[in-house]
mmCIF file of C-alpha atoms in Angstrom:
data_model
loop_
_atom_site.group_PDB
_atom_site.id
_atom_site.type_symbol
_atom_site.label_atom_id
_atom_site.label_comp_id
_atom_site.label_asym_id
_atom_site.label_seq_id
_atom_site.Cartn_x
_atom_site.Cartn_y
_atom_site.Cartn_z
ATOM 1 C CA MET H 1 71.682 -38.850 -125.697
ATOM 2 C CA THR H 2 71.352 -40.481 -122.329
ATOM 3 C CA GLY H 3 70.934 -39.097 -118.840
ATOM 4 C CA ASP H 4 74.687 -38.442 -118.862
ATOM 5 C CA CYS H 5 73.990 -35.238 -120.894
ATOM 6 C CA GLN H 6 77.137 -35.110 -123.006
ATOM 7 C CA GLY H 7 79.357 -32.133 -122.380
ATOM 8 C CA TYR H 8 77.502 -30.969 -119.318
ATOM 9 C CA SER H 9 79.042 -30.997 -115.849
ATOM 10 C CA PRO H 10 76.491 -30.625 -113.046
ATOM 11 C CA PRO H 11 77.250 -27.720 -110.720
ATOM 12 C CA PRO H 12 78.549 -28.684 -107.265
ATOM 13 C CA VAL H 13 76.197 -28.799 -104.297
ATOM 14 C CA ILE H 14 76.972 -25.777 -102.123
ATOM 15 C CA ALA H 15 77.054 -26.547 -98.389
ATOM 16 C CA TYR H 16 78.763 -25.163 -95.291
ATOM 17 C CA LEU H 17 77.651 -27.707 -92.678
ATOM 18 C CA ASP H 18 77.759 -31.475 -92.936
ATOM 19 C CA LYS H 19 74.970 -33.744 -91.722
ATOM 20 C CA ALA H 20 76.249 -33.542 -88.141
ATOM 21 C CA GLY H 21 76.583 -29.754 -88.116
ATOM 22 C CA ALA H 22 80.361 -29.697 -88.539
ATOM 23 C CA VAL H 23 81.899 -27.063 -90.813
ATOM 24 C CA LEU H 24 82.609 -28.229 -94.355
ATOM 25 C CA ASP H 25 83.729 -24.901 -95.767
ATOM 26 C CA SER H 26 84.382 -21.400 -94.455
ATOM 27 C CA ILE H 27 81.050 -19.866 -93.549
ATOM 28 C CA PRO H 28 80.564 -16.368 -95.030
ATOM 29 C CA ALA H 29 81.497 -13.875 -92.308
ATOM 30 C CA GLU H 30 78.197 -11.994 -92.487
ATOM 31 C CA LEU H 31 76.327 -15.203 -91.716
ATOM 32 C CA ASP H 32 78.672 -16.658 -89.093
ATOM 33 C CA ASP H 33 77.097 -14.409 -86.520
ATOM 34 C CA ARG H 34 75.373 -15.580 -83.346
ATOM 35 C CA ASP H 35 72.312 -13.369 -83.689
ATOM 36 C CA VAL H 36 71.860 -14.139 -87.387
ATOM 37 C CA LEU H 37 72.081 -17.892 -86.923
ATOM 38 C CA ILE H 38 69.897 -17.974 -83.838
ATOM 39 C CA GLY H 39 67.329 -15.989 -85.798
ATOM 40 C CA LEU H 40 67.355 -18.635 -88.521
ATOM 41 C CA TYR H 41 67.231 -21.419 -85.941
ATOM 42 C CA ARG H 42 64.316 -19.827 -84.137
ATOM 43 C CA ALA H 43 62.397 -19.472 -87.407
ATOM 44 C CA MET H 44 62.911 -23.139 -88.255
ATOM 45 C CA VAL H 45 61.775 -24.270 -84.803
ATOM 46 C CA LEU H 46 58.726 -22.022 -85.046
ATOM 47 C CA THR H 47 57.916 -23.423 -88.484
ATOM 48 C CA ARG H 48 58.184 -27.006 -87.251
ATOM 49 C CA THR H 49 56.100 -26.317 -84.153
ATOM 50 C CA PHE H 50 53.434 -24.635 -86.255
ATOM 51 C CA ASP H 51 53.530 -27.588 -88.613
ATOM 52 C CA GLN H 52 52.909 -30.038 -85.787
ATOM 53 C CA LYS H 53 49.951 -28.004 -84.548
ATOM 54 C CA ALA H 54 48.438 -27.759 -88.031
ATOM 55 C CA VAL H 55 48.637 -31.534 -88.508
ATOM 56 C CA SER H 56 47.074 -32.018 -85.072
ATOM 57 C CA LEU H 57 44.221 -29.673 -85.970
ATOM 58 C CA GLN H 58 43.619 -31.555 -89.205
ATOM 59 C CA ARG H 59 43.639 -34.945 -87.490
ATOM 60 C CA THR H 60 40.955 -33.725 -85.094
ATOM 61 C CA GLY H 61 38.722 -32.360 -87.835
ATOM 62 C CA ARG H 62 39.447 -28.693 -87.260
ATOM 63 C CA LEU H 63 41.473 -28.020 -90.424
ATOM 64 C CA GLY H 64 41.230 -29.129 -94.039
ATOM 65 C CA THR H 65 43.923 -31.035 -95.902
ATOM 66 C CA TYR H 66 47.364 -29.733 -94.936
ATOM 67 C CA ALA H 67 50.793 -29.997 -96.598
ATOM 68 C CA SER H 68 53.525 -30.481 -94.015
ATOM 69 C CA SER H 69 56.951 -28.857 -94.373
ATOM 70 C CA LEU H 70 58.600 -31.324 -91.996
ATOM 71 C CA GLY H 71 62.285 -31.662 -92.864
ATOM 72 C CA GLN H 72 62.258 -28.798 -95.382
ATOM 73 C CA GLU H 73 62.384 -25.867 -92.982
ATOM 74 C CA ALA H 74 65.835 -24.744 -94.105
ATOM 75 C CA VAL H 75 64.759 -24.164 -97.700
ATOM 76 C CA SER H 76 61.756 -22.102 -96.729
ATOM 77 C CA VAL H 77 63.360 -20.084 -93.927
ATOM 78 C CA GLY H 78 66.608 -19.600 -95.835
ATOM 79 C CA LEU H 79 64.975 -18.145 -98.929
ATOM 80 C CA GLY H 80 62.573 -16.023 -96.902
ATOM 81 C CA ALA H 81 65.425 -14.567 -94.862
ATOM 82 C CA ALA H 82 67.372 -13.637 -97.989
ATOM 83 C CA MET H 83 64.532 -11.769 -99.651
ATOM 84 C CA GLN H 84 63.986 -8.042 -99.296
ATOM 85 C CA ALA H 85 60.617 -6.817 -98.124
ATOM 86 C CA SER H 86 59.958 -5.313 -101.560
ATOM 87 C CA ASP H 87 60.454 -8.630 -103.372
ATOM 88 C CA VAL H 88 57.414 -10.772 -104.090
ATOM 89 C CA LEU H 89 57.039 -14.398 -103.007
ATOM 90 C CA LEU H 90 55.054 -16.859 -105.108
ATOM 91 C CA PRO H 91 54.921 -19.912 -102.863
ATOM 92 C CA ALA H 92 53.975 -23.520 -103.408
ATOM 93 C CA PHE H 93 52.151 -25.332 -100.632
ATOM 94 C CA ARG H 94 54.992 -26.089 -98.157
ATOM 95 C CA ASP H 95 56.497 -22.659 -97.778
ATOM 96 C CA HIS H 96 55.122 -21.798 -94.352
ATOM 97 C CA GLY H 97 58.593 -20.853 -93.103
ATOM 98 C CA ALA H 98 59.088 -18.196 -95.773
ATOM 99 C CA MET H 99 55.561 -16.909 -95.388
ATOM 100 C CA LEU H 100 55.923 -16.567 -91.613
ATOM 101 C CA TRP H 101 59.302 -14.866 -92.009
ATOM 102 C CA ARG H 102 57.770 -12.327 -94.380
ATOM 103 C CA GLY H 103 54.917 -11.497 -92.057
ATOM 104 C CA VAL H 104 52.014 -13.735 -93.028
ATOM 105 C CA THR H 105 50.380 -14.711 -89.752
ATOM 106 C CA MET H 106 49.828 -18.227 -88.497
ATOM 107 C CA VAL H 107 46.110 -17.481 -88.260
ATOM 108 C CA GLU H 108 46.021 -16.565 -91.958
ATOM 109 C CA ILE H 109 47.835 -19.762 -92.928
ATOM 110 C CA LEU H 110 45.404 -21.837 -90.867
ATOM 111 C CA GLN H 111 42.500 -19.987 -92.447
ATOM 112 C CA TYR H 112 43.820 -20.821 -95.890
ATOM 113 C CA TRP H 113 44.035 -24.525 -95.102
ATOM 114 C CA SER H 114 40.520 -24.479 -93.679
ATOM 115 C CA GLY H 115 39.142 -23.183 -96.976
ATOM 116 C CA ASP H 116 38.601 -19.661 -95.688
ATOM 117 C CA GLU H 117 39.182 -17.124 -98.462
ATOM 118 C CA ARG H 118 40.313 -14.546 -95.913
ATOM 119 C CA GLY H 119 43.442 -16.622 -95.358
ATOM 120 C CA SER H 120 44.844 -15.406 -98.695
ATOM 121 C CA ASP H 121 44.173 -11.737 -97.914
ATOM 122 C CA PHE H 122 47.427 -11.121 -96.065
ATOM 123 C CA LYS H 123 47.570 -8.115 -93.776
ATOM 124 C CA GLY H 124 51.351 -8.190 -94.010
ATOM 125 C CA PRO H 125 53.098 -8.703 -97.375
ATOM 126 C CA ARG H 126 50.210 -7.398 -99.463
ATOM 127 C CA GLU H 127 51.806 -8.170 -102.809
ATOM 128 C CA ASP H 128 52.920 -11.714 -102.008
ATOM 129 C CA PHE H 129 50.882 -14.348 -103.778
ATOM 130 C CA PRO H 130 48.648 -16.878 -102.010
ATOM 131 C CA VAL H 131 49.595 -20.541 -101.911
ATOM 132 C CA ALA H 132 49.485 -22.178 -105.358
ATOM 133 C CA ILE H 133 47.948 -25.646 -105.295
ATOM 134 C CA PRO H 134 47.866 -26.371 -109.074
ATOM 135 C CA VAL H 135 51.349 -27.705 -109.721
ATOM 136 C CA ALA H 136 53.709 -25.215 -111.444
ATOM 137 C CA SER H 137 50.958 -22.658 -112.116
ATOM 138 C CA GLN H 138 52.834 -20.089 -110.024
ATOM 139 C CA THR H 139 55.856 -20.223 -112.335
ATOM 140 C CA THR H 140 54.083 -18.347 -115.115
ATOM 141 C CA HIS H 141 52.653 -15.909 -112.595
ATOM 142 C CA ALA H 142 56.240 -15.162 -111.570
ATOM 143 C CA VAL H 143 57.043 -14.190 -115.159
ATOM 144 C CA GLY H 144 54.304 -11.588 -115.063
ATOM 145 C CA VAL H 145 55.445 -10.224 -111.712
ATOM 146 C CA ALA H 146 59.061 -10.007 -112.842
ATOM 147 C CA MET H 147 58.069 -8.340 -116.101
ATOM 148 C CA ALA H 148 56.113 -5.710 -114.178
ATOM 149 C CA PHE H 149 59.217 -4.936 -112.113
ATOM 150 C CA GLN H 150 61.303 -4.649 -115.260
ATOM 151 C CA LEU H 151 58.827 -2.358 -117.030
ATOM 152 C CA ARG H 152 58.616 -0.104 -113.981
ATOM 153 C CA GLY H 153 62.375 -0.006 -113.562
ATOM 154 C CA GLU H 154 62.083 -1.313 -109.999
ATOM 155 C CA ALA H 155 64.992 -3.107 -108.320
ATOM 156 C CA ARG H 156 62.801 -5.952 -107.091
ATOM 157 C CA ALA H 157 62.668 -9.677 -107.766
ATOM 158 C CA ALA H 158 60.000 -12.343 -108.014
ATOM 159 C CA VAL H 159 60.786 -15.483 -106.007
ATOM 160 C CA CYS H 160 58.918 -18.552 -107.166
ATOM 161 C CA VAL H 161 59.076 -21.780 -105.148
ATOM 162 C CA LEU H 162 58.140 -25.111 -106.684
ATOM 163 C CA GLY H 163 58.606 -28.789 -106.025
ATOM 164 C CA ASP H 164 60.646 -31.280 -108.034
ATOM 165 C CA GLY H 165 57.526 -32.616 -109.722
ATOM 166 C CA ALA H 166 56.664 -29.134 -110.981
ATOM 167 C CA THR H 167 59.818 -29.087 -113.097
ATOM 168 C CA SER H 168 58.211 -31.763 -115.284
ATOM 169 C CA LYS H 169 55.361 -29.426 -116.213
ATOM 170 C CA GLY H 170 55.311 -27.294 -119.340
ATOM 171 C CA ASP H 171 54.569 -24.208 -117.269
ATOM 172 C CA PHE H 172 58.028 -24.405 -115.719
ATOM 173 C CA TYR H 173 59.854 -24.681 -119.035
ATOM 174 C CA GLU H 174 57.824 -21.842 -120.522
ATOM 175 C CA ALA H 175 58.457 -19.648 -117.488
ATOM 176 C CA ILE H 176 62.227 -20.049 -117.347
ATOM 177 C CA ASN H 177 62.453 -19.674 -121.122
ATOM 178 C CA ALA H 178 60.586 -16.371 -120.999
ATOM 179 C CA CYS H 179 62.736 -15.153 -118.122
ATOM 180 C CA GLY H 180 65.896 -16.076 -119.997
ATOM 181 C CA VAL H 181 64.858 -14.345 -123.217
ATOM 182 C CA TRP H 182 63.588 -11.207 -121.529
ATOM 183 C CA LYS H 183 66.212 -11.147 -118.750
ATOM 184 C CA LEU H 184 63.587 -10.829 -116.048
ATOM 185 C CA PRO H 185 64.367 -10.407 -112.334
ATOM 186 C CA ALA H 186 63.148 -13.805 -111.145
ATOM 187 C CA VAL H 187 64.528 -16.620 -108.995
ATOM 188 C CA PHE H 188 63.009 -20.088 -109.211
ATOM 189 C CA VAL H 189 63.700 -22.233 -106.142
ATOM 190 C CA ILE H 190 63.136 -25.938 -106.730
ATOM 191 C CA ASN H 191 62.393 -27.601 -103.427
ATOM 192 C CA ASN H 192 63.706 -31.021 -104.433
ATOM 193 C CA ASN H 193 62.360 -33.200 -101.629
ATOM 194 C CA GLN H 194 62.872 -36.330 -103.773
ATOM 195 C CA TRP H 195 59.180 -37.213 -104.078
ATOM 196 C CA ALA H 196 56.323 -35.846 -106.198
ATOM 197 C CA ILE H 197 53.628 -37.460 -104.080
ATOM 198 C CA SER H 198 54.514 -41.163 -104.665
ATOM 199 C CA GLU H 199 56.791 -40.598 -107.676
ATOM 200 C CA PRO H 200 60.538 -40.494 -106.955
ATOM 201 C CA VAL H 201 62.721 -38.044 -108.855
ATOM 202 C CA SER H 202 64.374 -40.899 -110.730
ATOM 203 C CA MET H 203 61.028 -41.667 -112.395
ATOM 204 C CA GLN H 204 60.224 -38.031 -113.154
ATOM 205 C CA THR H 205 63.212 -37.164 -115.302
ATOM 206 C CA ALA H 206 66.283 -38.649 -116.972
ATOM 207 C CA ALA H 207 68.242 -35.490 -116.223
ATOM 208 C CA PRO H 208 70.925 -36.086 -113.573
ATOM 209 C CA THR H 209 70.035 -32.809 -111.861
ATOM 210 C CA LEU H 210 67.088 -30.436 -111.894
ATOM 211 C CA ALA H 211 69.325 -27.364 -111.872
ATOM 212 C CA GLN H 212 70.591 -28.214 -115.346
ATOM 213 C CA LYS H 213 67.120 -27.645 -116.771
ATOM 214 C CA ALA H 214 68.070 -23.961 -116.579
ATOM 215 C CA VAL H 215 70.726 -24.506 -119.239
ATOM 216 C CA ALA H 216 68.131 -24.819 -122.002
ATOM 217 C CA ALA H 217 66.721 -21.442 -120.977
ATOM 218 C CA GLY H 218 70.151 -19.834 -121.070
ATOM 219 C CA ILE H 219 70.119 -18.987 -117.377
ATOM 220 C CA ASP H 220 72.140 -20.026 -114.346
ATOM 221 C CA GLY H 221 71.367 -23.284 -112.538
ATOM 222 C CA ILE H 222 72.683 -23.666 -108.991
ATOM 223 C CA ARG H 223 72.569 -26.574 -106.537
ATOM 224 C CA VAL H 224 72.531 -26.156 -102.779
ATOM 225 C CA ASP H 225 72.178 -28.442 -99.768
ATOM 226 C CA GLY H 226 68.598 -27.666 -98.806
ATOM 227 C CA ASN H 227 69.104 -28.940 -95.267
ATOM 228 C CA ASP H 228 71.834 -26.382 -94.609
ATOM 229 C CA VAL H 229 70.031 -23.126 -93.894
ATOM 230 C CA ILE H 230 73.278 -21.146 -93.996
ATOM 231 C CA ALA H 231 73.974 -22.325 -97.520
ATOM 232 C CA VAL H 232 70.410 -21.721 -98.662
ATOM 233 C CA ARG H 233 70.400 -18.170 -97.364
ATOM 234 C CA HIS H 234 73.807 -17.387 -98.863
ATOM 235 C CA VAL H 235 73.006 -18.868 -102.279
ATOM 236 C CA MET H 236 69.649 -17.148 -102.304
ATOM 237 C CA GLU H 237 71.142 -13.746 -101.501
ATOM 238 C CA ARG H 238 73.608 -14.047 -104.361
ATOM 239 C CA ALA H 239 70.880 -15.262 -106.717
ATOM 240 C CA LEU H 240 68.677 -12.291 -105.852
ATOM 241 C CA GLU H 241 71.538 -9.888 -106.553
ATOM 242 C CA GLN H 242 71.984 -11.465 -109.979
ATOM 243 C CA ALA H 243 68.253 -11.486 -110.704
ATOM 244 C CA ARG H 244 67.865 -7.804 -109.895
ATOM 245 C CA GLN H 245 70.526 -7.124 -112.537
ATOM 246 C CA GLY H 246 68.548 -8.994 -115.175
ATOM 247 C CA ARG H 247 70.043 -12.442 -114.724
ATOM 248 C CA PRO H 248 67.257 -14.846 -113.715
ATOM 249 C CA GLN H 249 68.321 -17.851 -111.678
ATOM 250 C CA VAL H 250 67.236 -21.426 -110.965
ATOM 251 C CA ILE H 251 68.216 -22.940 -107.614
ATOM 252 C CA GLU H 252 67.826 -26.639 -106.891
ATOM 253 C CA ALA H 253 67.671 -27.130 -103.117
ATOM 254 C CA LEU H 254 68.296 -30.778 -102.211
ATOM 255 C CA THR H 255 66.242 -31.843 -99.224
ATOM 256 C CA TYR H 256 63.850 -34.602 -98.189
ATOM 257 C CA ARG H 257 60.158 -34.749 -97.327
ATOM 258 C CA LEU H 258 60.082 -36.467 -93.932
ATOM 259 C CA GLY H 259 56.295 -36.440 -93.695
ATOM 260 C CA ASP H 260 53.439 -37.473 -95.934
ATOM 261 C CA HIS H 261 52.738 -35.504 -99.103
ATOM 262 C CA THR H 262 49.664 -34.088 -97.397
ATOM 263 C CA THR H 263 47.408 -35.226 -94.594
ATOM 264 C CA ALA H 264 45.412 -37.048 -97.297
ATOM 265 C CA ASP H 265 48.450 -39.217 -98.086
ATOM 266 C CA ASP H 266 50.107 -42.218 -96.422
ATOM 267 C CA ALA H 267 53.751 -42.304 -97.533
ATOM 268 C CA ARG H 268 54.282 -45.721 -95.913
ATOM 269 C CA ARG H 269 52.520 -47.229 -98.928
ATOM 270 C CA TYR H 270 55.330 -46.265 -101.306
ATOM 271 C CA ARG H 271 58.387 -45.432 -99.179
ATOM 272 C CA ASP H 272 60.574 -47.612 -96.977
ATOM 273 C CA ASP H 273 60.779 -46.755 -93.295
ATOM 274 C CA ALA H 274 64.526 -47.390 -93.433
ATOM 275 C CA GLU H 275 64.937 -44.677 -96.068
ATOM 276 C CA VAL H 276 63.035 -42.179 -93.967
ATOM 277 C CA SER H 277 64.983 -43.089 -90.824
ATOM 278 C CA THR H 278 68.234 -42.432 -92.650
ATOM 279 C CA ARG H 279 67.039 -39.056 -93.825
ATOM 280 C CA TRP H 280 66.113 -38.030 -90.296
ATOM 281 C CA GLN H 281 69.852 -37.987 -89.576
ATOM 282 C CA GLU H 282 70.247 -35.128 -92.062
ATOM 283 C CA GLU H 283 67.381 -32.921 -90.971
ATOM 284 C CA PRO H 284 68.049 -29.174 -90.895
ATOM 285 C CA VAL H 285 66.942 -28.108 -87.425
ATOM 286 C CA LEU H 286 69.188 -30.530 -85.545
ATOM 287 C CA ARG H 287 72.045 -29.785 -87.941
ATOM 288 C CA LEU H 288 72.112 -26.076 -87.113
ATOM 289 C CA ARG H 289 71.568 -26.756 -83.403
ATOM 290 C CA HIS H 290 74.673 -28.945 -83.357
ATOM 291 C CA TYR H 291 76.662 -26.116 -84.907
ATOM 292 C CA LEU H 292 75.333 -23.535 -82.455
ATOM 293 C CA VAL H 293 76.081 -25.784 -79.479
ATOM 294 C CA GLY H 294 79.570 -26.463 -80.828
ATOM 295 C CA ARG H 295 80.216 -22.717 -80.990
ATOM 296 C CA GLN H 296 78.874 -22.417 -77.432
ATOM 297 C CA TRP H 297 76.206 -20.067 -78.752
ATOM 298 C CA TRP H 298 73.345 -22.297 -77.601
ATOM 299 C CA ALA H 299 72.629 -24.252 -74.419
ATOM 300 C CA LYS H 300 69.966 -26.562 -73.045
ATOM 301 C CA THR H 301 68.324 -23.691 -71.171
ATOM 302 C CA ASP H 302 68.136 -21.667 -74.413
ATOM 303 C CA GLU H 303 66.454 -24.587 -76.148
ATOM 304 C CA GLU H 304 63.930 -25.095 -73.359
ATOM 305 C CA ALA H 305 63.056 -21.402 -73.314
ATOM 306 C CA LEU H 306 62.637 -21.320 -77.087
ATOM 307 C CA ILE H 307 60.353 -24.351 -77.104
ATOM 308 C CA ARG H 308 58.143 -22.781 -74.426
ATOM 309 C CA GLU H 309 58.028 -19.505 -76.349
ATOM 310 C CA VAL H 310 57.111 -20.914 -79.755
ATOM 311 C CA ARG H 311 54.580 -23.382 -78.348
ATOM 312 C CA ALA H 312 52.802 -20.549 -76.565
ATOM 313 C CA GLN H 313 52.871 -18.478 -79.744
ATOM 314 C CA VAL H 314 51.482 -21.315 -81.868
ATOM 315 C CA ASP H 315 48.825 -22.262 -79.309
ATOM 316 C CA GLU H 316 47.668 -18.659 -79.132
ATOM 317 C CA ALA H 317 47.377 -18.497 -82.924
ATOM 318 C CA ALA H 318 45.458 -21.775 -83.037
ATOM 319 C CA GLU H 319 42.982 -20.537 -80.437
ATOM 320 C CA ALA H 320 42.524 -17.293 -82.352
ATOM 321 C CA TYR H 321 41.885 -19.271 -85.527
ATOM 322 C CA LEU H 322 39.344 -21.542 -83.868
ATOM 323 C CA ALA H 323 37.524 -18.541 -82.413
ATOM 324 C CA LEU H 324 37.003 -16.871 -85.786
ATOM 325 C CA PRO H 325 33.421 -16.593 -87.004
ATOM 326 C CA PRO H 326 32.775 -18.635 -90.152
ATOM 327 C CA GLN H 327 33.180 -16.831 -93.439
ATOM 328 C CA PRO H 328 30.037 -15.921 -95.401
ATOM 329 C CA ALA H 329 29.259 -18.453 -98.125
ATOM 330 C CA THR H 330 29.204 -15.571 -100.625
ATOM 331 C CA ASP H 331 32.971 -15.149 -100.143
ATOM 332 C CA MET H 332 33.501 -17.786 -102.828
ATOM 333 C CA PHE H 333 32.253 -15.159 -105.301
ATOM 334 C CA ASP H 334 33.497 -12.007 -103.625
ATOM 335 C CA TYR H 335 37.146 -13.098 -103.357
ATOM 336 C CA LEU H 336 37.301 -14.427 -106.913
ATOM 337 C CA TYR H 337 36.066 -11.481 -108.960
ATOM 338 C CA ALA H 338 36.640 -7.737 -108.748
ATOM 339 C CA ALA H 339 33.402 -7.319 -110.704
ATOM 340 C CA LEU H 340 31.075 -10.303 -110.645
ATOM 341 C CA PRO H 341 29.982 -11.503 -114.124
ATOM 342 C CA PRO H 342 26.213 -11.227 -114.627
ATOM 343 C CA SER H 343 25.958 -14.986 -115.111
ATOM 344 C CA LEU H 344 27.144 -15.517 -111.524
ATOM 345 C CA ALA H 345 25.396 -12.570 -109.913
ATOM 346 C CA GLY H 346 22.142 -14.499 -109.787
ATOM 347 C CA GLN H 347 23.834 -17.463 -108.097
ATOM 348 C CA ARG H 348 25.368 -15.169 -105.494
ATOM 349 C CA ALA H 349 21.974 -13.588 -104.787
ATOM 350 C CA LEU H 350 20.379 -17.007 -104.320
ATOM 351 C CA LEU H 351 23.153 -18.026 -101.944
ATOM 352 C CA GLU H 352 22.832 -14.840 -99.944
ATOM 353 C CA ASP H 353 19.075 -15.310 -99.643
ATOM 354 C CA ALA H 354 19.549 -18.885 -98.467
ATOM 355 C CA HIS H 355 22.265 -18.186 -95.888
ATOM 356 C CA GLY H 356 21.804 -14.530 -95.068
#
């Protein structure tokens, strides 16, 4: 068998707006609402502004390595907006938009990326998982979360976000297989930004789509334009409804990573500038703004006011982060174990004696 996958027809890519923000298909009435769409737009602008500040902090030595979400705001905000508060998010490392939407603070996210254990101790969504750096490790965690919901008879869902490269890991296959067999309430959102660090999708898999990997697990695979936040939110809402009824789902959101993989990467070494320039014409924030302006729901004065508002909000969070006292060195033990193993207790005591 070749990459044509005999007998299989890839699902269509669901989209409501084209690259220029013009309507492709009738927008669901509940989403074609000024307040709803401005809320989504505001969240994407906030996410991008936060992203720019985080990169700036890293470049000036005030933050550790950081994974930018530039160009992928619609995936993150769209899925976050569709979730209920009682659902549980298991994010990868570019899901700042969803985390912010669900109530994780900017200060906590900055703490996480500075290596501060307190940044994973959310004051808001207490049951949401911290950022998963090991690729695909969060997929198996999602199985456990979803199984707990099923055993308790709770109408909740686990939402696991992963990149395209993570779908090449065994963890992913094992997770969707378990969810299919046990009919667990889980949604796996593949943030297909076309690059797993320097590896393009075409060199990661012979499968024509990533959504079709769900077929082997006996569950639904859906494709959506990941730069169309309206489509992402709509598809995600429907997927969550299905998942809560015991039909796990896989969503492939097609987008593009406009920035480097992380601040430790230089994408110019493996990616053509012309390719990136072309992709900038599809980016999600401008796309929705064009639609809002076309509907006369958004004006230049609205944009200027929003930019001032979110910049002030982000600057305030950055100052609060920079003013935090450093975490105790013993946190590396205290945040890892509920009960410290005896073999490590001595090390913790030595560290405490050395640093107070």
